Short mmCIF file of C-alpha atoms and ligand atoms in Angstrom, two decimals:
data_model
loop_
_atom_site.label_atom_id
_atom_site.label_comp_id
_atom_site.label_asym_id
_atom_site.label_seq_id
_atom_site.Cartn_x
_atom_site.Cartn_y
_atom_site.Cartn_z
CA MET A 397 14.17 -28.61 -29.96
CA ARG A 398 11.48 -27.96 -26.86
CA LYS A 399 12.60 -27.81 -23.92
CA LYS A 400 10.12 -29.31 -21.33
CA ILE A 401 9.60 -27.53 -17.23
CA TYR A 402 6.97 -28.62 -15.23
CA GLU A 403 5.61 -25.72 -13.13
CA CYS A 404 3.81 -25.35 -10.54
CA SER A 405 0.20 -23.69 -10.80
CA GLU A 406 -0.05 -23.40 -7.03
CA CYS A 407 3.01 -21.55 -7.01
CA GLY A 408 5.27 -20.74 -9.48
CA PHE A 409 8.32 -22.85 -8.77
CA GLU A 410 9.62 -24.77 -11.98
CA SER A 411 10.97 -28.27 -11.67
CA PRO A 412 12.76 -29.77 -15.37
CA LYS A 413 10.61 -33.20 -13.80
CA TRP A 414 6.72 -33.46 -13.82
CA LEU A 415 6.61 -33.92 -9.53
CA GLY A 416 4.11 -35.24 -7.04
CA LYS A 417 4.41 -32.74 -4.50
CA CYS A 418 5.65 -29.53 -4.59
CA PRO A 419 9.37 -28.84 -3.16
CA GLN A 420 8.30 -25.20 -1.88
CA CYS A 421 4.16 -25.20 -1.23
CA GLU A 422 3.35 -28.86 -0.32
CA SER A 423 0.48 -28.78 -2.41
CA TRP A 424 0.16 -31.66 -4.30
CA ASN A 425 -0.81 -33.12 -7.97
CA LEU A 426 -0.45 -29.38 -9.40
CA PHE A 427 2.80 -28.97 -11.47
CA VAL A 428 1.94 -28.80 -15.25
CA GLU A 429 4.53 -29.03 -18.65
CA LYS A 430 5.19 -24.96 -18.70
CA ASN A 431 5.61 -24.57 -22.46
CA ILE A 432 9.21 -22.46 -22.39
CA GLY A 433 9.14 -21.64 -27.08
CA THR A 434 11.53 -22.90 -29.00
CA LEU A 435 14.71 -22.60 -29.42
CA ILE A 436 16.15 -19.21 -31.15
CA LYS A 437 17.78 -21.02 -34.54
CA ASN A 438 17.48 -17.76 -36.64
CA ARG A 439 19.35 -15.29 -34.67
CA HIS A 440 19.21 -12.68 -37.30
CA LYS A 441 16.36 -10.35 -36.23
CA LYS A 442 15.10 -7.64 -37.92
CA ILE A 443 14.92 -4.52 -36.00
CA VAL A 444 11.29 -3.58 -35.22
CA ASN A 445 11.45 -1.48 -32.72
CA GLN A 446 14.10 1.24 -33.61
CA PRO A 447 15.75 3.22 -31.14
CA ILE A 448 14.94 8.11 -31.29
CA SER A 449 16.89 9.78 -30.28
CA ILE A 450 16.53 11.05 -27.01
CA PHE A 451 16.08 14.60 -27.84
CA GLU A 452 14.14 14.07 -30.61
CA SER A 453 11.52 12.72 -29.00
CA ASN A 454 8.50 15.57 -28.19
CA ASN A 455 5.93 13.09 -30.12
CA ILE A 456 7.03 10.52 -27.65
CA LEU A 457 6.04 12.32 -24.76
CA GLU A 458 3.60 13.95 -25.75
CA LYS A 459 1.77 10.06 -26.06
CA SER A 460 2.13 10.46 -22.21
CA LYS A 461 0.39 13.39 -21.01
CA ARG A 462 -1.31 12.27 -17.92
CA ILE A 463 -5.66 12.55 -17.67
CA SER A 464 -7.15 12.83 -14.21
CA THR A 465 -9.05 9.67 -13.57
CA GLY A 466 -12.21 11.94 -11.78
CA VAL A 467 -10.47 10.39 -7.88
CA ALA A 468 -8.48 13.57 -6.53
CA GLU A 469 -6.95 10.94 -3.69
CA PHE A 470 -6.78 8.64 -7.09
CA ASP A 471 -4.37 10.27 -9.24
CA ARG A 472 -2.28 11.63 -6.49
CA VAL A 473 -1.24 8.05 -5.68
CA VAL A 474 -0.53 7.48 -9.08
CA GLY A 475 1.41 10.55 -9.28
CA GLY A 476 -1.05 13.44 -10.65
CA GLY A 477 -3.53 11.21 -13.28
CA VAL A 478 -3.41 7.96 -16.30
CA ILE A 479 -0.88 8.30 -18.40
CA GLN A 480 -1.94 6.16 -21.46
CA GLY A 481 -0.82 2.66 -22.13
CA ALA A 482 0.37 2.49 -18.37
CA ALA A 483 -1.20 -1.34 -16.96
CA ILE A 484 -2.48 0.58 -13.29
CA LEU A 485 -2.78 -3.04 -10.24
CA ILE A 486 -5.21 -2.41 -7.07
CA GLY A 487 -4.59 -5.22 -5.03
CA GLY A 488 -6.14 -5.60 -1.23
CA GLU A 489 -8.11 -8.56 0.79
CA PRO A 490 -11.54 -8.51 -0.35
CA GLY A 491 -14.11 -7.05 0.77
CA ILE A 492 -11.99 -3.83 1.67
CA GLY A 493 -13.49 -2.22 -1.68
CA LYS A 494 -11.50 -2.18 -4.87
CA SER A 495 -15.19 -3.03 -6.76
CA THR A 496 -16.10 -0.01 -5.75
CA LEU A 497 -13.24 2.22 -6.27
CA VAL A 498 -13.53 1.21 -10.02
CA ILE A 499 -16.38 1.55 -10.12
CA GLN A 500 -16.29 5.14 -8.90
CA ILE A 501 -13.78 5.96 -11.75
CA ALA A 502 -15.59 4.41 -14.31
CA GLY A 503 -18.11 6.34 -14.32
CA LEU A 504 -16.62 9.79 -13.65
CA TRP A 505 -13.88 8.58 -17.05
CA ALA A 506 -16.81 7.90 -19.04
CA LYS A 507 -18.03 11.02 -18.61
CA ASN A 508 -15.64 13.61 -18.01
CA ASN A 509 -12.93 10.90 -20.96
CA GLY A 510 -14.98 8.67 -22.79
CA ASP A 511 -15.45 5.20 -23.14
CA VAL A 512 -14.65 2.24 -20.89
CA LEU A 513 -14.75 -1.13 -20.83
CA TYR A 514 -15.65 -2.83 -17.67
CA VAL A 515 -14.96 -6.51 -17.30
CA HIS A 516 -17.04 -7.65 -14.23
CA GLY A 517 -15.92 -11.30 -14.31
CA GLU A 518 -16.39 -11.11 -10.96
CA GLU A 519 -19.95 -10.01 -9.93
CA SER A 520 -23.28 -10.22 -12.18
CA PHE A 521 -24.05 -7.30 -14.07
CA HIS A 522 -26.80 -7.14 -11.92
CA GLN A 523 -24.46 -6.84 -8.95
CA VAL A 524 -22.70 -4.19 -10.56
CA ARG A 525 -25.57 -2.53 -11.98
CA GLU A 526 -27.05 -2.37 -8.91
CA ARG A 527 -23.75 -0.14 -7.82
CA ALA A 528 -23.56 1.59 -10.24
CA GLN A 529 -26.81 2.87 -9.61
CA ARG A 530 -26.04 3.75 -5.82
CA ILE A 531 -23.15 6.01 -6.35
CA ASN A 532 -23.58 7.42 -9.16
CA ALA A 533 -21.87 5.84 -11.73
CA ILE A 534 -24.72 5.06 -14.84
CA GLN A 535 -23.65 6.73 -17.66
CA GLN A 536 -23.94 6.34 -21.80
CA ASN A 537 -20.12 5.74 -22.55
CA LEU A 538 -19.65 3.15 -20.21
CA PHE A 539 -19.50 -0.50 -21.20
CA MET A 540 -19.67 -3.46 -18.98
CA SER A 541 -18.42 -7.38 -20.36
CA SER A 542 -18.49 -10.53 -18.69
CA SER A 543 -16.41 -12.01 -19.78
CA THR A 544 -13.54 -14.41 -18.03
CA ASP A 545 -12.52 -15.46 -21.28
CA ILE A 546 -8.84 -13.98 -22.29
CA LEU A 547 -8.64 -14.05 -26.17
CA GLU A 548 -12.60 -12.77 -26.49
CA ILE A 549 -11.85 -9.67 -23.84
CA ILE A 550 -7.72 -8.14 -26.57
CA ALA A 551 -10.12 -9.24 -29.18
CA ASN A 552 -13.28 -6.77 -27.80
CA ILE A 553 -10.34 -4.10 -27.24
CA GLU A 554 -8.83 -4.27 -30.82
CA THR A 555 -12.25 -3.78 -32.06
CA ASN A 556 -14.32 -0.92 -29.51
CA ARG A 557 -10.95 1.42 -28.76
CA TYR A 558 -12.29 2.30 -25.05
CA SER A 559 -10.32 5.65 -23.02
CA LEU A 560 -9.30 3.43 -20.15
CA ILE A 561 -10.19 -0.10 -19.39
CA ILE A 562 -11.07 -1.69 -16.32
CA ILE A 563 -10.49 -6.10 -14.94
CA ASP A 564 -12.40 -6.82 -11.58
CA SER A 565 -10.55 -9.12 -11.40
CA ILE A 566 -7.36 -10.97 -12.88
CA GLN A 567 -8.04 -13.68 -10.50
CA SER A 568 -11.28 -14.19 -12.90
CA VAL A 569 -9.69 -14.07 -16.37
CA SER A 570 -8.48 -16.46 -18.22
CA ASN A 571 -6.71 -18.44 -21.23
CA PRO A 572 -8.25 -21.18 -22.35
CA GLU A 573 -5.89 -22.63 -23.95
CA ILE A 574 -3.91 -23.08 -20.94
CA ASN A 575 -3.77 -25.73 -19.03
CA SER A 576 -4.60 -25.32 -15.72
CA LEU A 577 -7.62 -23.68 -13.34
CA PRO A 578 -8.47 -20.09 -13.93
CA GLY A 579 -6.99 -18.30 -10.65
CA SER A 580 -4.02 -19.88 -10.13
CA ILE A 581 -0.70 -18.29 -11.27
CA THR A 582 0.21 -19.96 -14.15
CA GLN A 583 -3.16 -18.09 -15.47
CA VAL A 584 -2.67 -14.77 -12.96
CA ARG A 585 1.02 -13.97 -14.43
CA GLU A 586 -0.30 -14.89 -18.38
CA CYS A 587 -3.59 -12.73 -18.09
CA THR A 588 -1.92 -9.79 -17.51
CA TYR A 589 0.56 -10.07 -19.50
CA GLU A 590 -1.00 -9.97 -22.04
CA LEU A 591 -3.29 -7.79 -21.11
CA VAL A 592 -0.60 -5.59 -20.62
CA GLN A 593 1.42 -5.44 -23.45
CA LYS A 594 -1.89 -4.81 -25.46
CA ALA A 595 -2.61 -1.71 -23.44
CA LYS A 596 0.56 -0.69 -24.31
CA GLN A 597 0.58 -1.39 -28.35
CA LEU A 598 -2.48 0.30 -28.52
CA ASN A 599 -1.80 2.61 -25.61
CA ILE A 600 -4.41 3.10 -23.43
CA PRO A 601 -4.55 2.96 -19.83
CA MET A 602 -5.54 -0.29 -18.24
CA ILE A 603 -6.83 -0.93 -14.85
CA ILE A 604 -6.73 -4.15 -13.12
CA VAL A 605 -8.22 -5.91 -9.92
CA GLY A 606 -6.08 -8.28 -8.08
CA HIS A 607 -7.34 -9.55 -4.83
CA ILE A 608 -4.40 -10.86 -2.26
CA THR A 609 -5.29 -12.71 1.19
CA LYS A 610 -3.78 -13.14 5.03
CA GLU A 611 -2.48 -15.77 5.12
CA GLY A 612 -0.12 -14.86 1.99
CA TYR A 613 0.02 -13.77 -1.80
CA ILE A 614 0.24 -16.16 -3.86
CA ALA A 615 -1.05 -15.53 -7.28
CA GLY A 616 -1.99 -12.45 -6.22
CA PRO A 617 -0.29 -9.57 -7.43
CA LYS A 618 2.57 -9.40 -5.56
CA VAL A 619 4.01 -12.90 -8.47
CA LEU A 620 2.39 -9.38 -10.59
CA GLU A 621 4.21 -6.73 -9.17
CA HIS A 622 7.95 -6.26 -12.56
CA ILE A 623 4.96 -6.73 -15.60
CA VAL A 624 2.45 -3.65 -14.59
CA ASP A 625 3.83 -0.49 -13.68
CA THR A 626 1.98 0.58 -10.96
CA VAL A 627 1.20 -1.53 -8.46
CA LEU A 628 -1.40 0.46 -5.36
CA TYR A 629 -2.79 -1.63 -2.18
CA PHE A 630 -6.42 -0.85 -1.24
CA GLU A 631 -5.96 -1.00 2.46
CA GLY A 632 -8.38 -0.57 6.23
CA GLU A 633 -9.64 -1.85 8.95
CA GLY A 634 -12.24 -4.29 7.62
CA LYS A 635 -14.55 -2.46 10.18
CA GLN A 636 -13.67 1.12 10.47
CA SER A 637 -14.84 3.22 7.28
CA LEU A 638 -11.40 4.49 6.45
CA ARG A 639 -9.64 2.75 3.62
CA VAL A 640 -6.49 4.36 2.79
CA LEU A 641 -4.15 3.86 -1.44
CA ARG A 642 -0.79 3.87 -1.52
CA ALA A 643 1.01 2.66 -4.26
CA ILE A 644 4.80 -0.03 -3.07
CA LYS A 645 5.56 0.16 -7.11
CA ASN A 646 5.42 2.91 -8.95
CA ARG A 647 7.22 4.01 -13.36
CA PHE A 648 5.69 6.72 -13.26
CA GLY A 649 5.51 8.79 -9.46
CA SER A 650 6.53 8.35 -6.31
CA THR A 651 5.29 5.32 -3.89
CA HIS A 652 4.73 7.57 -0.83
CA GLU A 653 1.94 9.86 -1.54
CA ILE A 654 -1.15 8.14 0.21
CA GLY A 655 -5.06 8.84 -0.98
CA VAL A 656 -7.37 8.67 1.84
CA PHE A 657 -10.86 7.87 1.74
CA GLU A 658 -14.36 6.51 3.39
CA MET A 659 -16.42 4.38 2.93
CA CYS A 660 -20.50 5.16 3.42
CA CYS A 661 -23.35 4.61 1.97
CA GLU A 662 -22.89 6.52 -1.83
CA GLY A 663 -19.57 4.56 -2.54
CA LEU A 664 -16.41 5.57 -1.29
CA LYS A 665 -16.08 9.34 -0.05
CA GLU A 666 -12.31 11.53 -0.84
CA ILE A 667 -11.22 12.96 2.32
CA THR A 668 -9.24 15.54 2.26
CA ASP A 669 -7.69 16.35 4.72
CA PRO A 670 -7.27 13.78 6.86
CA SER A 671 -5.43 13.97 9.81
CA ALA A 672 -8.81 15.21 11.67
CA ILE A 673 -10.68 12.22 10.73
CA PHE A 674 -7.22 10.01 12.10
CA LEU A 675 -6.83 11.24 15.02
CA GLN A 676 -11.07 11.88 15.07
CA GLU A 677 -11.85 8.30 17.85
CA ARG A 678 -8.53 9.16 20.05
CA PRO A 679 -9.32 7.69 23.04
CA THR A 680 -7.52 10.64 26.50
CA GLY A 681 -6.54 9.56 29.08
CA VAL A 682 -5.18 5.99 28.45
CA SER A 683 -1.36 5.23 28.23
CA GLY A 684 0.83 4.18 25.50
CA SER A 685 -1.18 6.49 22.89
CA ILE A 686 0.59 8.89 21.37
CA VAL A 687 0.28 10.97 18.49
CA PHE A 688 2.84 10.55 15.49
CA PRO A 689 3.76 13.80 12.72
CA MET A 690 3.87 11.35 9.52
CA ILE A 691 5.29 12.49 5.72
CA GLY A 692 1.95 10.76 3.44
CA GLY A 693 3.76 11.69 -0.07
CA SER A 694 2.93 15.70 -0.16
CA ARG A 695 1.09 16.28 2.49
CA PRO A 696 1.92 16.00 6.47
CA LEU A 697 -0.38 12.97 8.26
CA LEU A 698 -1.70 12.73 11.69
CA VAL A 699 -2.36 10.11 13.17
CA GLU A 700 -1.96 7.47 16.29
CA ILE A 701 1.15 5.24 18.18
CA GLN A 702 -0.25 2.42 20.23
CA SER A 703 0.97 0.08 22.49
CA LEU A 704 0.23 -3.16 24.74
CA VAL A 705 3.00 -3.22 27.23
CA GLY A 706 1.77 -6.31 29.36
CA LYS A 707 3.24 -9.66 31.75
CA SER A 708 2.72 -12.42 29.61
CA ARG A 709 2.06 -15.28 30.62
CA SER A 710 3.19 -17.63 27.90
CA PRO A 711 7.31 -18.66 28.20
CA GLN A 712 7.48 -17.19 25.02
CA PRO A 713 5.53 -13.63 24.97
CA ARG A 714 3.80 -13.01 21.98
CA ARG A 715 4.57 -9.85 19.54
CA GLY A 716 2.06 -7.89 17.28
CA VAL A 717 2.79 -5.35 14.84
CA MET A 718 -0.03 -3.79 12.93
CA GLY A 719 1.16 -0.86 10.31
CA LEU A 720 4.79 -0.56 10.99
CA ASN A 721 8.31 -2.75 10.72
CA ASN A 722 8.48 -5.53 12.32
CA GLN A 723 12.18 -6.11 12.49
CA ARG A 724 12.21 -2.39 13.51
CA VAL A 725 9.76 -2.55 16.11
CA SER A 726 11.91 -5.02 18.04
CA LEU A 727 14.87 -3.35 17.18
CA LEU A 728 14.21 -0.69 19.40
CA ILE A 729 12.91 -3.37 21.46
CA ALA A 730 16.17 -3.96 21.85
CA ILE A 731 18.13 -1.04 22.72
CA LEU A 732 15.28 -0.28 24.81
CA GLU A 733 16.65 -3.36 26.58
CA LYS A 734 20.41 -3.05 25.92
CA LYS A 735 20.29 1.08 26.38
CA ALA A 736 17.96 2.15 28.61
CA GLU A 737 17.83 -1.37 31.03
CA ILE A 738 13.89 -1.69 30.59
CA TYR A 739 13.96 -4.78 30.46
CA LEU A 740 10.94 -6.21 27.99
CA SER A 741 11.65 -10.13 26.87
CA ASP A 742 8.25 -11.40 30.13
CA ARG A 743 6.16 -9.23 28.17
CA ASP A 744 3.12 -9.56 25.38
CA ILE A 745 3.37 -5.99 23.42
CA PHE A 746 1.49 -5.28 20.86
CA VAL A 747 1.92 -1.67 18.43
CA ASN A 748 -0.71 -0.66 16.44
CA VAL A 749 -0.59 2.16 13.61
CA ALA A 750 -4.39 3.29 14.53
CA GLY A 751 -6.76 3.82 10.56
CA GLY A 752 -5.33 1.03 8.88
CA VAL A 753 -2.56 3.56 8.13
CA PHE A 754 1.99 1.96 6.95
CA VAL A 755 3.94 3.42 8.26
CA GLU A 756 7.13 3.47 6.95
CA GLU A 757 9.43 6.58 7.83
CA THR A 758 12.26 5.32 10.66
CA ALA A 759 10.50 8.66 11.87
CA VAL A 760 8.15 7.27 13.53
CA ASP A 761 11.15 5.10 15.98
CA LEU A 762 10.05 7.99 19.04
CA PRO A 763 6.68 7.80 19.49
CA VAL A 764 7.29 4.62 18.99
CA VAL A 765 8.75 3.90 21.64
CA ILE A 766 7.20 5.97 23.98
CA SER A 767 3.87 4.75 23.42
CA MET A 768 5.88 0.95 23.91
CA LEU A 769 7.11 2.46 27.73
CA SER A 770 3.67 5.08 28.65
CA SER A 771 2.33 1.34 28.03
CA PHE A 772 5.51 -1.03 30.41
CA TRP A 773 4.46 2.09 33.20
CA ASP A 774 0.71 3.00 32.68
CA SER A 775 1.88 6.62 32.40
CA PRO A 776 -0.88 8.18 30.42
CA LEU A 777 0.66 11.03 27.98
CA GLY A 778 -1.37 13.79 27.72
CA SER A 779 -3.68 13.93 25.21
CA ASP A 780 -2.05 16.44 23.20
CA TRP A 781 1.39 15.87 23.86
CA ILE A 782 3.49 14.87 19.54
CA ALA A 783 6.63 13.49 19.11
CA PHE A 784 8.42 12.94 15.99
CA GLY A 785 11.68 11.50 15.44
CA GLU A 786 15.06 8.28 14.46
CA VAL A 787 16.54 6.04 16.97
CA GLY A 788 19.63 4.85 16.91
CA LEU A 789 21.12 1.61 17.90
CA ALA A 790 23.40 3.09 20.51
CA GLY A 791 20.04 4.62 21.94
CA GLU A 792 20.63 8.24 20.88
CA ILE A 793 17.80 10.11 18.99
CA ARG A 794 18.87 11.37 15.80
CA ARG A 795 17.13 13.78 13.99
CA VAL A 796 14.47 12.68 10.30
CA ASN A 797 13.87 15.55 7.43
CA SER A 798 10.38 17.56 6.85
CA THR A 799 10.95 19.10 11.03
CA ARG A 800 9.20 22.45 9.60
CA ILE A 801 6.26 20.68 7.88
CA ARG A 802 5.89 18.09 10.87
CA LEU A 803 6.06 20.76 13.90
CA ASN A 804 3.67 23.01 11.49
CA GLU A 805 1.23 21.09 10.90
CA ILE A 806 1.24 19.52 14.46
CA THR A 807 0.49 23.59 15.35
CA LYS A 808 -2.60 24.05 13.32
CA PHE A 809 -4.85 21.67 15.18
CA GLY A 810 -3.57 22.71 18.96
CA PHE A 811 -0.78 19.94 20.25
CA LYS A 812 1.21 21.21 23.37
CA THR A 813 3.90 19.36 24.04
CA CYS A 814 6.16 18.21 21.29
CA ILE A 815 8.46 15.25 21.76
CA ILE A 816 12.60 15.79 19.07
CA PRO A 817 15.32 14.84 18.59
CA ARG A 818 17.47 18.40 19.73
CA ILE A 819 17.50 20.93 17.42
CA GLU A 820 18.74 24.34 17.20
CA SER A 821 16.18 26.88 17.98
CA SER A 822 15.69 29.19 15.35
CA ASP A 823 15.33 26.10 12.96
CA LEU A 824 11.91 26.04 14.99
CA PRO A 825 9.17 28.00 12.58
CA GLU A 826 7.29 31.36 13.40
CA LYS A 827 4.02 29.06 14.48
CA SER A 828 5.44 26.99 16.49
CA LYS A 829 6.56 28.61 19.37
CA ASN A 830 3.45 27.70 21.33
CA LEU A 831 4.79 24.87 21.54
CA ARG A 832 6.47 23.45 24.04
CA ILE A 833 9.05 21.24 22.52
CA ILE A 834 11.54 19.24 24.10
CA SER A 835 14.66 17.97 22.83
CA LEU A 836 16.16 15.63 23.59
CA ASP A 837 19.44 13.30 22.75
CA ASN A 838 19.29 9.64 23.58
CA ILE A 839 16.15 7.61 25.22
CA ARG A 840 17.94 8.02 28.83
CA GLU A 841 16.85 11.57 28.97
CA LEU A 842 13.07 9.79 27.67
CA THR A 843 13.14 7.24 30.93
CA GLN A 844 14.22 10.27 32.62
CA LEU A 845 11.69 12.14 31.77
CA PHE A 846 8.73 9.57 32.52
CA GLU A 847 10.90 8.97 35.72
CA ASN A 848 10.20 12.92 36.58
CA ARG A 849 7.02 12.80 35.55
CA GLU A 850 6.04 10.04 37.58
CA LYS A 851 8.12 12.41 40.55
CA SER A 852 5.22 15.28 40.16
CA TYR A 853 2.45 13.73 40.20
CA GLU A 854 2.78 12.90 44.07
P1 LIG B 1198 -16.76 -4.44 -2.42
O1 LIG B 1198 -15.81 -2.85 -3.57
O2 LIG B 1198 -16.96 -4.91 -3.36
O3 LIG B 1198 -14.75 -4.35 -2.24
P2 LIG B 1198 -14.02 -5.46 -2.65
O4 LIG B 1198 -13.92 -5.19 -4.31
O5 LIG B 1198 -12.52 -4.73 -2.66
O6 LIG B 1198 -14.09 -6.61 -3.00
O7 LIG B 1198 -16.61 -3.53 -1.26
C1 LIG B 1198 -16.82 -4.78 -0.75
C2 LIG B 1198 -18.19 -3.30 1.02
O8 LIG B 1198 -18.13 -2.34 0.55
C3 LIG B 1198 -19.21 -4.10 1.24
O9 LIG B 1198 -19.20 -5.31 1.96
C4 LIG B 1198 -19.95 -3.37 1.55
C5 LIG B 1198 -19.66 -2.21 0.71
N1 LIG B 1198 -20.05 -0.73 0.28
C6 LIG B 1198 -20.36 0.25 1.16
O10 LIG B 1198 -20.44 0.34 2.55
N2 LIG B 1198 -20.75 1.11 1.02
C7 LIG B 1198 -20.95 1.49 -1.45
O11 LIG B 1198 -21.17 2.75 -0.86
C8 LIG B 1198 -20.20 0.54 -1.13
C9 LIG B 1198 -20.60 -0.04 -3.56
C10 LIG B 1198 -19.97 -1.22 -1.10
MG1 LIG B 1199 -15.49 -6.57 -5.54
#
C-alpha cells in the first residue's frame, strides 16, 4: 500500500492533504506529492553490511587517512585535511568567495593529488576558466562539467575515477524525475542525499557549495546539515577583504577552528597570523572599542569589540548585534541594569565584532560590557587596553579557560592594560609581568573603574 504525503517545495512543510497555501512559509501553490515509497512487506532482509569488530578495524582506518587540499587554512578547519568519502558543505552568501575558494582547492588538489571533477552548473565554462586562470588553477587533472542533471553527474562519477568532486552549487543541480523546480528544498535535499551516498560508496571526498540568504536559510545549507559530514560557513563583510571560514558541524574534528583569508586580485590569500590583520584598521581614541583575545580553535586571535550606545528617539529602542549571540548581549544589558544600575532601556544599542568573525565564547562578556559602558559614558579607553572574562547573572566576573594562552598573545602585540577576572598572580605567565593587570570580582568594580578614570582626568 502506498501512503500519500504532500510537501511544500519552498520550506519542506509536510501535510497528508494537498494545500493551496503553506501554513509555515505562507507560499501559494507549491505543494507537491512526495514519494515516501512502499511500505515494507517482507521484513526478512539479508545483511549486506556485516558488522565489523572495532578491534579488527585497522584496514577501515587506513581508508580514512587525511589528505591535504593544499590550502592550509581550509585543512585546519576540517580537522587537518580531508577524509576519504567525506561530504563537506560550504555555505555562504552570494559573492562572498565560495567559488574562488573551491577553484583554488581544485587547482591545488589536481596538481598534488590527482583527478578532480568540478561541476560548475552555476556559471559558464568561460567564467570559471577565466577565474581559474587568474588564480593560477589551470591544471591538466582538473575536469570541468557544466552538467546540472544529477543523474548525469552520478553516471560521470561512477565511470571516471576522480579523487575529489566539487559541486558548485547544489542549488543549480536537479533531478528531472522529481516534480519540483531546481533550487527548491525538495530538489536540493534529494540531490545532496544522492551525491553524498555516492561519495560514501565510492569513498571519494566531495565538496558541495550552497548559498544562504540574509533573509533566511530556506533551500540552503540549513536543511542539509544532517545529510553531510561537515558544514562550513564562509563569511565576512562584503566590502572588506577579510574572509573567515568556520565549521558549524564537523564529524571529523572540532568546530572551534577558524580559517582566515584575504580576498585579493589573485584569489584568496591565507592569513597565518590573523591578529595583526584584525586589528589593522582599528581606530584609536574613540569610545566603545576594546580588544578581546579570543580562542579560535588551537590559536588565539585578537579581535576588536565595538559598541554604540546612544539616546533613542523611538519608543522601541533599536538593538543590533553582529558577530555575537544576540540573546547573550540582551542578558548582559539586563545584568548591567539590575546589578550596576546602568539604565539602558531608553538607548539604541549596537554591538559588533570587527572583521566578520563570530564569537561564541562567554569570555567575550566582559569586553562587551566594557565597550558598552565606554560608549554610554563616551569615555575612550587606551588603544592598548584589552579584556576577557565571563559575566554571571549576579554580576560576578568569572574566570575562563586558556588564561595563559590569551595573556601570551596579548604581550606579543604590545598591549599594556588588561582587565580580567580575579586570579592569583602565581597563575600569570612569566611574560605578562610587564602588563598592568586589573582583576575584578564583579561589574560594580568595573563601573567604579570608569568613575575613577573620569576623576583622574579632572
Ligand atoms: P565568488 O567566488 O564568485 O563568490 P561566490 O561563489 O560565493 O558567489 O567571488 C565573488 C567576489 O570575489 C567577486 O565579487 C569578485 C571577487 N574576487 C576577487 O576579488 N578576486 C579574485 O581573484 C576572484 C576570483 C574574485
Ligand atoms: Mg559562486
